[in-house]
Amino acid sequence: MRFRSALLVTFASVLPALAQTPERLGTVSFPVSCAASQQAAINRGIALVHDFWYEEAQRQFEQILKADPPAP
């Protein structure tokens, strides 16, 4: 039980620092036909996919769709 408590305290002290760490996804450039204002968001989404951050990538692409929905 002490070990678990110590582990929780350690994680609690480290998590705020991790939340402030900038992303290190690398650089991608993927040409698209959507609004130019969404290019950086799309590049980030693709980089997230390539870094196996699937849930965050999905959120990123959903935000893009809201900002620039496809033409009917």
C-alpha positions as CSV (number, residue, x, y, z in Angstrom):
1,M,0.0,0.0,0.0
2,R,2.9,2.4,0.7
3,F,4.3,1.7,-2.7
4,R,1.1,2.6,-4.4
5,S,0.8,5.8,-2.4
6,A,4.3,6.8,-3.2
7,L,3.7,6.0,-6.9
8,L,0.6,8.2,-6.9
9,V,2.4,11.1,-5.2
10,T,5.2,10.8,-7.8
11,F,2.8,10.8,-10.7
12,A,0.9,13.7,-9.2
13,S,4.1,15.8,-9.0
14,V,5.2,14.9,-12.6
15,L,1.9,15.2,-14.5
16,P,1.8,19.1,-14.4
17,A,5.3,19.2,-15.9
18,L,4.3,16.8,-18.7
19,A,1.2,18.8,-19.5
20,Q,3.4,21.8,-20.1
21,T,5.9,20.0,-22.3
22,P,5.7,21.0,-25.9
23,E,4.8,18.4,-28.5
24,R,7.7,16.7,-30.2
25,L,5.9,15.3,-33.3
26,G,8.3,16.1,-36.0
27,T,7.4,17.9,-39.2
28,V,5.1,16.9,-41.9
29,S,3.6,18.7,-44.9
30,F,0.5,17.2,-46.4
31,P,-1.1,19.2,-49.2
32,V,-4.9,19.4,-48.9
33,S,-7.8,21.1,-50.6
34,C,-9.4,22.6,-47.5
35,A,-9.0,26.2,-46.3
36,A,-5.5,27.4,-46.0
37,S,-6.1,28.4,-42.4
38,Q,-6.5,24.7,-41.6
39,Q,-3.1,23.5,-43.0
40,A,-1.2,23.7,-39.7
41,A,-4.0,21.8,-37.9
42,I,-4.0,19.1,-40.6
43,N,-0.2,18.7,-40.5
44,R,-0.5,18.3,-36.7
45,G,-3.2,15.7,-37.1
46,I,-1.2,13.7,-39.5
47,A,1.9,13.9,-37.2
48,L,-0.3,12.7,-34.3
49,V,-1.3,9.7,-36.4
50,H,2.3,8.9,-37.3
51,D,3.2,9.1,-33.6
52,F,0.4,6.7,-32.7
53,W,-1.7,9.4,-30.8
54,Y,-4.9,8.1,-32.5
55,E,-7.4,9.6,-30.1
56,E,-5.8,13.0,-30.1
57,A,-5.6,12.9,-33.9
58,Q,-9.3,12.1,-34.1
59,R,-10.1,15.1,-32.0
60,Q,-7.8,17.2,-34.2
61,F,-9.6,16.1,-37.4
62,E,-13.0,16.6,-35.8
63,Q,-12.0,20.2,-35.0
64,I,-10.9,20.7,-38.6
65,L,-14.2,19.4,-39.9
66,K,-16.1,21.9,-37.6
67,A,-13.9,24.8,-38.7
68,D,-14.0,23.9,-42.5
69,P,-16.9,21.5,-43.3
70,P,-16.8,19.7,-46.7
71,A,-18.9,21.3,-49.4
72,P,-22.3,19.6,-49.9
